[in-house]
Short mmCIF file of the N, C-alpha and C atoms (twelve columns), coordinates in Angstrom:
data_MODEL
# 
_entry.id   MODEL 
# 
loop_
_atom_site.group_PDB 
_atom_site.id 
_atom_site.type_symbol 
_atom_site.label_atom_id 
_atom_site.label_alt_id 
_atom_site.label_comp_id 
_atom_site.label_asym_id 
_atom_site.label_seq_id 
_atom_site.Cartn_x 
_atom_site.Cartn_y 
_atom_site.Cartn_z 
_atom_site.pdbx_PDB_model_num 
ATOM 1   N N  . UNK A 1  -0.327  7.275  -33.079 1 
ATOM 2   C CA . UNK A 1  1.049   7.705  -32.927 1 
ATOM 3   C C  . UNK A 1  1.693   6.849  -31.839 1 
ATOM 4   N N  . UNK A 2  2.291   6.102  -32.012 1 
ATOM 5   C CA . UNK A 2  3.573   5.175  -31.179 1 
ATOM 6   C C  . UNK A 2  4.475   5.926  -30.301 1 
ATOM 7   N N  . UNK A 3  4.859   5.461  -29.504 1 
ATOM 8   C CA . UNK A 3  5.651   6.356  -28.336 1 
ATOM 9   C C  . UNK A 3  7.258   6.635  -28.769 1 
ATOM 10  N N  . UNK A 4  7.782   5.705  -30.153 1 
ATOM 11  C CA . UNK A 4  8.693   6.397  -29.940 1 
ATOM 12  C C  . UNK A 4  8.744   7.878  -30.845 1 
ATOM 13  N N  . UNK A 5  8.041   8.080  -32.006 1 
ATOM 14  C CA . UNK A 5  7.221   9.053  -32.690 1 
ATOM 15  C C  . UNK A 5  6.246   10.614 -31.756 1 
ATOM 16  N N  . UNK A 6  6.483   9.989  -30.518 1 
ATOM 17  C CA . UNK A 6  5.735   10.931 -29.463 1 
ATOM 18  C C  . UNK A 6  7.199   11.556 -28.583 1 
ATOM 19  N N  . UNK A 7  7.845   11.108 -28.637 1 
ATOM 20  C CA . UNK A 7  8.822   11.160 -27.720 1 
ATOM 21  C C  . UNK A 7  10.022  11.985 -29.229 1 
ATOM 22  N N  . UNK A 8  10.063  11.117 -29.955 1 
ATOM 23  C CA . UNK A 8  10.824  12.590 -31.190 1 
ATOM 24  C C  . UNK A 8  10.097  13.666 -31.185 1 
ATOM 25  N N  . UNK A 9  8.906   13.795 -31.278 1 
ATOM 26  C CA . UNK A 9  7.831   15.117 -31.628 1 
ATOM 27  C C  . UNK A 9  8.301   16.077 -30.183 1 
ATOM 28  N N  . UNK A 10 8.006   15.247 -29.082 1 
ATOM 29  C CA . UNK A 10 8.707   16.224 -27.722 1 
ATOM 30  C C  . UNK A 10 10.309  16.896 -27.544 1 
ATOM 31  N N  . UNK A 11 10.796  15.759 -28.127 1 
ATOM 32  C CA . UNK A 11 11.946  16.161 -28.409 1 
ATOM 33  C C  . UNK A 11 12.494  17.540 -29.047 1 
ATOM 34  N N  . UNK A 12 11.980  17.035 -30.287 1 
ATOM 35  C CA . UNK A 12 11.907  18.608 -31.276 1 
ATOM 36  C C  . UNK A 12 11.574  19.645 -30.645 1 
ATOM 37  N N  . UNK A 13 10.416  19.617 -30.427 1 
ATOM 38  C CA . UNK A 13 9.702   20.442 -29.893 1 
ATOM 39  C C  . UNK A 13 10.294  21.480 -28.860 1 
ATOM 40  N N  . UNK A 14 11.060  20.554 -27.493 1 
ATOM 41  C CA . UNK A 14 11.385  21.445 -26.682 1 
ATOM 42  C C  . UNK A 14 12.749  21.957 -26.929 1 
ATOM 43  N N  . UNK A 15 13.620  21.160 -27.695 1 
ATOM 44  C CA . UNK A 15 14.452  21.604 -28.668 1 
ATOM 45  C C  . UNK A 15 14.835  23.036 -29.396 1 
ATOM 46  N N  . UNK A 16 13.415  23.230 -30.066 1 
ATOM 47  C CA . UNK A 16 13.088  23.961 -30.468 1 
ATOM 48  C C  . UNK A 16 13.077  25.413 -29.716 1 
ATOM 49  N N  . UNK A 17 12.241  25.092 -28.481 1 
ATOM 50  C CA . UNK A 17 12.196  26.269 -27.677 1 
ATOM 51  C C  . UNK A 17 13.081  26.784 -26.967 1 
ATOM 52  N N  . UNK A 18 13.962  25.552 -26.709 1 
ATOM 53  C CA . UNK A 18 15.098  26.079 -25.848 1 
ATOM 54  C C  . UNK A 18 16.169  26.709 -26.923 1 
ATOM 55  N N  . UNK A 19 16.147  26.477 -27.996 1 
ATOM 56  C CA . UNK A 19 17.302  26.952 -29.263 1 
ATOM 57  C C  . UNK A 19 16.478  28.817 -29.400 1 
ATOM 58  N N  . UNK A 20 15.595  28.765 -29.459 1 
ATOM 59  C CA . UNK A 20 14.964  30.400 -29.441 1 
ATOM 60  C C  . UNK A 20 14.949  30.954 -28.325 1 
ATOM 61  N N  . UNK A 21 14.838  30.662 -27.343 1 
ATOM 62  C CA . UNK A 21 15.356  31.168 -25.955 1 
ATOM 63  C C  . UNK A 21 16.516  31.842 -25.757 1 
ATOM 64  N N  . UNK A 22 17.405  30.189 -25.944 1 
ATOM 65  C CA . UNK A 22 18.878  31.160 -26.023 1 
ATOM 66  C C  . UNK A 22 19.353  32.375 -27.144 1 
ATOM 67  N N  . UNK A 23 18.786  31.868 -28.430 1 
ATOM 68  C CA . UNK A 23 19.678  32.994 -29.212 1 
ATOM 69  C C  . UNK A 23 18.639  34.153 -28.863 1 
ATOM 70  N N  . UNK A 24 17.443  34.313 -28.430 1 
ATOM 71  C CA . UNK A 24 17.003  35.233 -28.387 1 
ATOM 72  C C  . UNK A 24 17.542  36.752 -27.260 1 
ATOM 73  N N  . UNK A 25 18.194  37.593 -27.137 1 
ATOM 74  C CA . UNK A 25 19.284  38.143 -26.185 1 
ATOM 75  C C  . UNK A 25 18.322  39.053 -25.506 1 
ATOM 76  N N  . UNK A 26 17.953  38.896 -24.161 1 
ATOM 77  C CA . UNK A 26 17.325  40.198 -23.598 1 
ATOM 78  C C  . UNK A 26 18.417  41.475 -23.274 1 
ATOM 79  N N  . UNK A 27 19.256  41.412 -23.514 1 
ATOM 80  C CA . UNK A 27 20.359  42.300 -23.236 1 
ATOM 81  C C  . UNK A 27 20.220  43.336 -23.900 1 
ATOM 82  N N  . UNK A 28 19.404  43.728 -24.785 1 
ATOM 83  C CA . UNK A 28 19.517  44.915 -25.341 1 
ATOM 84  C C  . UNK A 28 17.784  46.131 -25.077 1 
ATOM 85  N N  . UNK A 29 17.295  44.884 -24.101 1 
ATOM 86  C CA . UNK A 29 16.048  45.586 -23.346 1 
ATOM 87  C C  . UNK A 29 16.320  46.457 -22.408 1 
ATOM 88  N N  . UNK A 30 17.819  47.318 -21.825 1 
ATOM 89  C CA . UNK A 30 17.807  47.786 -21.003 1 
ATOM 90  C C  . UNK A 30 17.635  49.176 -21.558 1 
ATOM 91  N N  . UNK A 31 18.631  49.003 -22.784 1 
ATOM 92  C CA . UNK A 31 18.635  50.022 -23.478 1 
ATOM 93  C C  . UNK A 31 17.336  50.815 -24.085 1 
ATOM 94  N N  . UNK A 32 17.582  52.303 -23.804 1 
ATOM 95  C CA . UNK A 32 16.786  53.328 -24.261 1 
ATOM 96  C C  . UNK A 32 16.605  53.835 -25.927 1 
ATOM 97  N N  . UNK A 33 15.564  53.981 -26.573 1 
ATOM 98  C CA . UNK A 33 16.269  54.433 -27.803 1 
ATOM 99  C C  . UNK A 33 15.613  55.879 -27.687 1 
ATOM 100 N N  . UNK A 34 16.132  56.984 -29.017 1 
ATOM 101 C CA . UNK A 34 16.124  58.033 -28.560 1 
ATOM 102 C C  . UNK A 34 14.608  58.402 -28.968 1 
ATOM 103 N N  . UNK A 35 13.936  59.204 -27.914 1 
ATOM 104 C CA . UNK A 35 12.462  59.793 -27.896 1 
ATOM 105 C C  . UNK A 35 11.371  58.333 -27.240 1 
ATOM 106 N N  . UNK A 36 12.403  57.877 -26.358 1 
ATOM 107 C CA . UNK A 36 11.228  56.835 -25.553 1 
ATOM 108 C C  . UNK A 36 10.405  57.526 -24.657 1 
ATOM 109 N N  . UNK A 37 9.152   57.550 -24.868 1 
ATOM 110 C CA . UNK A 37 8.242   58.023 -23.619 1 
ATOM 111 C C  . UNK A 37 7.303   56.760 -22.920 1 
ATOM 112 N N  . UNK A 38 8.215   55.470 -22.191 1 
ATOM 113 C CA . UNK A 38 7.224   54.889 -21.924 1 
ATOM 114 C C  . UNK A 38 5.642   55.397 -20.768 1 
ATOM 115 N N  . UNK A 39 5.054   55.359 -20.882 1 
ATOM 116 C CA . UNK A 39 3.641   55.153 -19.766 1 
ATOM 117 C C  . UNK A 39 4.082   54.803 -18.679 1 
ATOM 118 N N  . UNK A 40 3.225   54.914 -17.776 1 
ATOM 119 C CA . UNK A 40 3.252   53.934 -16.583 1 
ATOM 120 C C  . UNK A 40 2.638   52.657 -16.397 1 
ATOM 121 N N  . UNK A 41 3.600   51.974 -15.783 1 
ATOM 122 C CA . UNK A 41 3.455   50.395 -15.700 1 
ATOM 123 C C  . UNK A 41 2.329   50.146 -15.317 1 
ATOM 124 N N  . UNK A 42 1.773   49.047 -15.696 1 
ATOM 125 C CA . UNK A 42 0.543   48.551 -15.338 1 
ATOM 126 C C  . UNK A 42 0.609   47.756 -14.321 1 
ATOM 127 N N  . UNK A 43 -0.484  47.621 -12.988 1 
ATOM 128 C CA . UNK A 43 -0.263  46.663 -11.732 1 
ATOM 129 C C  . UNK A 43 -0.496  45.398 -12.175 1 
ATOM 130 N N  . UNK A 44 -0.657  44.523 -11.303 1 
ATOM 131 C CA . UNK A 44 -0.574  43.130 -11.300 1 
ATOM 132 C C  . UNK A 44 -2.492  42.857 -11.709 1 
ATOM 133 N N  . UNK A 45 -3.249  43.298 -11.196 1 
ATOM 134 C CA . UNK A 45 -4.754  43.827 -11.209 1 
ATOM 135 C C  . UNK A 45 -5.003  43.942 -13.220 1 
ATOM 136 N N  . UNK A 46 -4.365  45.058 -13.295 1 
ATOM 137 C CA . UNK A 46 -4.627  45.326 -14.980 1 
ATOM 138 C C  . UNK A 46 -3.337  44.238 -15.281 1 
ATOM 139 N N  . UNK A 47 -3.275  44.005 -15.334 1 
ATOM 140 C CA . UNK A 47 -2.306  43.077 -16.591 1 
ATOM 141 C C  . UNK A 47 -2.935  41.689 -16.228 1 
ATOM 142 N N  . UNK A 48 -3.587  41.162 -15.027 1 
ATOM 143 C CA . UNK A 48 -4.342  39.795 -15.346 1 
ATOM 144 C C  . UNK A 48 -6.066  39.744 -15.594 1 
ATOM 145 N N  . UNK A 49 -6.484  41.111 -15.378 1 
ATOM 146 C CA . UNK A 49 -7.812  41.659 -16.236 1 
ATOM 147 C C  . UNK A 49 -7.521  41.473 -17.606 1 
ATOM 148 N N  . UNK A 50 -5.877  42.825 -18.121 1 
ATOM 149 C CA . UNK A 50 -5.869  42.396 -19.327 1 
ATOM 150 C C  . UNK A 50 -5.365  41.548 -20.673 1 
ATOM 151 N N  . UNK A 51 -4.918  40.737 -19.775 1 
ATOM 152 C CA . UNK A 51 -4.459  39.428 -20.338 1 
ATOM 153 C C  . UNK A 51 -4.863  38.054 -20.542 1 
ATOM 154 N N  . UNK A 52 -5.622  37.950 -18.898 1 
ATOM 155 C CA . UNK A 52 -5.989  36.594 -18.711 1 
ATOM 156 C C  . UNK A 52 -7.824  36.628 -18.650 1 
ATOM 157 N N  . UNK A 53 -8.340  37.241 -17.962 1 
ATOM 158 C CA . UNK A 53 -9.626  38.161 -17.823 1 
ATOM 159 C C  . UNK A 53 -10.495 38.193 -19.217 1 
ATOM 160 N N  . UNK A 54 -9.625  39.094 -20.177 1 
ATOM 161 C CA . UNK A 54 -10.425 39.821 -21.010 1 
ATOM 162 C C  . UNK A 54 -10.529 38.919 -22.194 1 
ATOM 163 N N  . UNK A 55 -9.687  37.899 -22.811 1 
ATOM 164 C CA . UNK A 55 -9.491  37.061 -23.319 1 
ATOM 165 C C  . UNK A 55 -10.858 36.078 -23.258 1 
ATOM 166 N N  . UNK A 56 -10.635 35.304 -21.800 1 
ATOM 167 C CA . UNK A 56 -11.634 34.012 -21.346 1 
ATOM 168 C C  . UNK A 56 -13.197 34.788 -22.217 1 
ATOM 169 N N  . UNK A 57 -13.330 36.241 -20.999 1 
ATOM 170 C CA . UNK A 57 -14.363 36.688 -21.443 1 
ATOM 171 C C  . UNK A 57 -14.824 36.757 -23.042 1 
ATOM 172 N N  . UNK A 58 -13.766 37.276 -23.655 1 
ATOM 173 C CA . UNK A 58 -14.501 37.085 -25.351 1 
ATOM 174 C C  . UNK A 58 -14.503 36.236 -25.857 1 
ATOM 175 N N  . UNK A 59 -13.522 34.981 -25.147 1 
ATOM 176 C CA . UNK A 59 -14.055 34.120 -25.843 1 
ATOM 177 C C  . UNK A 59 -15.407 33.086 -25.545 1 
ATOM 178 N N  . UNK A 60 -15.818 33.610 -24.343 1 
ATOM 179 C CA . UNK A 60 -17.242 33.081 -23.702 1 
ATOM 180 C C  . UNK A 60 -18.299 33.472 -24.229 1 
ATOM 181 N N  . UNK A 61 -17.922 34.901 -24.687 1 
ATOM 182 C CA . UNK A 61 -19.377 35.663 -25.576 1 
ATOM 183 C C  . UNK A 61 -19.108 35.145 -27.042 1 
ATOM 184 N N  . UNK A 62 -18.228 34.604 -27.848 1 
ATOM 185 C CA . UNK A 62 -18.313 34.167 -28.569 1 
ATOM 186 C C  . UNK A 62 -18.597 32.955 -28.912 1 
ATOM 187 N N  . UNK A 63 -18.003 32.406 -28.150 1 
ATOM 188 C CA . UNK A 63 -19.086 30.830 -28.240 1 
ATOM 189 C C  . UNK A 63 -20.353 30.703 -27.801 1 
ATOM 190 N N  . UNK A 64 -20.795 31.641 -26.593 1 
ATOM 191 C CA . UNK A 64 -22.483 31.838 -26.730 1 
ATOM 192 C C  . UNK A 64 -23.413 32.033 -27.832 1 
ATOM 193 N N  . UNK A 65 -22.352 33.031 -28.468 1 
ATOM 194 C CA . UNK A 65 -23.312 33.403 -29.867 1 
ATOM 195 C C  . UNK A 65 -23.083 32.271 -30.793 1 
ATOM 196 N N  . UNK A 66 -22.245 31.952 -30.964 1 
ATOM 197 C CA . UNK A 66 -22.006 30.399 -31.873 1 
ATOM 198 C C  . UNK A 66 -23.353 29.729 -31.613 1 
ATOM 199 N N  . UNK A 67 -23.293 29.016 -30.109 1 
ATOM 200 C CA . UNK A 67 -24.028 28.232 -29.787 1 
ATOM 201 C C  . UNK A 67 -25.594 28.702 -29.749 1 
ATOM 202 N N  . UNK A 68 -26.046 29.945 -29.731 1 
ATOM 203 C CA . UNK A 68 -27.253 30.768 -30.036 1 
ATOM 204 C C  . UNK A 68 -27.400 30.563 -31.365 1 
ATOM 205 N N  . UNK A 69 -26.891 31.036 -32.259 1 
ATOM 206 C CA . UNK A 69 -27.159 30.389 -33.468 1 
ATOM 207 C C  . UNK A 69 -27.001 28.851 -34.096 1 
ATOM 208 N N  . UNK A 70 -26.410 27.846 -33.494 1 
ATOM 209 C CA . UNK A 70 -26.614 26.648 -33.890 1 
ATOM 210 C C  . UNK A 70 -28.025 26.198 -33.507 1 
ATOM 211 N N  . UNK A 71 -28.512 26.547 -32.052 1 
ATOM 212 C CA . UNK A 71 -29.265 26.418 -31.585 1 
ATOM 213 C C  . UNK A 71 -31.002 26.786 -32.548 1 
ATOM 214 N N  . UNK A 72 -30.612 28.043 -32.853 1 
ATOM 215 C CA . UNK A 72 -31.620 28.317 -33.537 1 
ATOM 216 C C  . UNK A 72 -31.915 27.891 -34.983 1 
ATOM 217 N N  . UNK A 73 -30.857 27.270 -35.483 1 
ATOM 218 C CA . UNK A 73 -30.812 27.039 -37.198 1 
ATOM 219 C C  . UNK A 73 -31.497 25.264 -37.026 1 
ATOM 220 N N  . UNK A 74 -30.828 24.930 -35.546 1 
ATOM 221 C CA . UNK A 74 -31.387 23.309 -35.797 1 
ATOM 222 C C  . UNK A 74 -32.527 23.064 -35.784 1 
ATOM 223 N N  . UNK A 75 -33.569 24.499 -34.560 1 
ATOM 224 C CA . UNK A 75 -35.212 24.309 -34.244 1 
ATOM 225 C C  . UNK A 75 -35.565 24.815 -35.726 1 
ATOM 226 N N  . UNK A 76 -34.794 25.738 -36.342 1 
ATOM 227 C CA . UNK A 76 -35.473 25.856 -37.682 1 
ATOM 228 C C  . UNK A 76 -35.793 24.883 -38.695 1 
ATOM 229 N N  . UNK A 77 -34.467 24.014 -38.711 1 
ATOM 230 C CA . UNK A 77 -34.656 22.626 -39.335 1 
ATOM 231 C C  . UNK A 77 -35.685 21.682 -39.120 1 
ATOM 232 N N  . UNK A 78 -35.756 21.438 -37.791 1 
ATOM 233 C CA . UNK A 78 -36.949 20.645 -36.841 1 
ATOM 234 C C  . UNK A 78 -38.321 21.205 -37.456 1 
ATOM 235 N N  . UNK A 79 -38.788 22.201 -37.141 1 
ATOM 236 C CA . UNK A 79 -39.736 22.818 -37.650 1 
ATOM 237 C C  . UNK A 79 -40.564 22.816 -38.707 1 
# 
């Protein structure tokens, strides 16, 4: 890919995001609709446990097991 082909693709791209940004309106997040019972907010603690945290983690146990079984299918081959 050539730079000026890299530089349209960025283009678009952020283009793109900034065009959904704007039309997207937070203005109507203040508003209540009727029979809202939100919860209580979650701290800074749970929301990067469960966002950033819990994520990494499954995806660590899942590529272990990936790699546990590649592992074992290749000594089977060997064998």
């Amino acid at each position: 890919m050539d730079k000026k082909n890299a530089l349209r693709a960025g283009a678009l791209a952020s283009g793109t995001t900034l065009m959904m940004l704007l039309m997207s309106s937070p203005a109507l997040a203040n508003m209540r609709d009727d029979g809202d019972d939100p919860g209580p907010g979650l701290s800074v603690i749970d929301t990067l446990g469960l966002f950033v945290a819990a994520p990494i983690v499954l995806f660590l146990v899942i590529a272990g097991l990936v790699m546990v079984g590649d592992k074992s299918r290749k000594q089977h081959k060997q064998g």
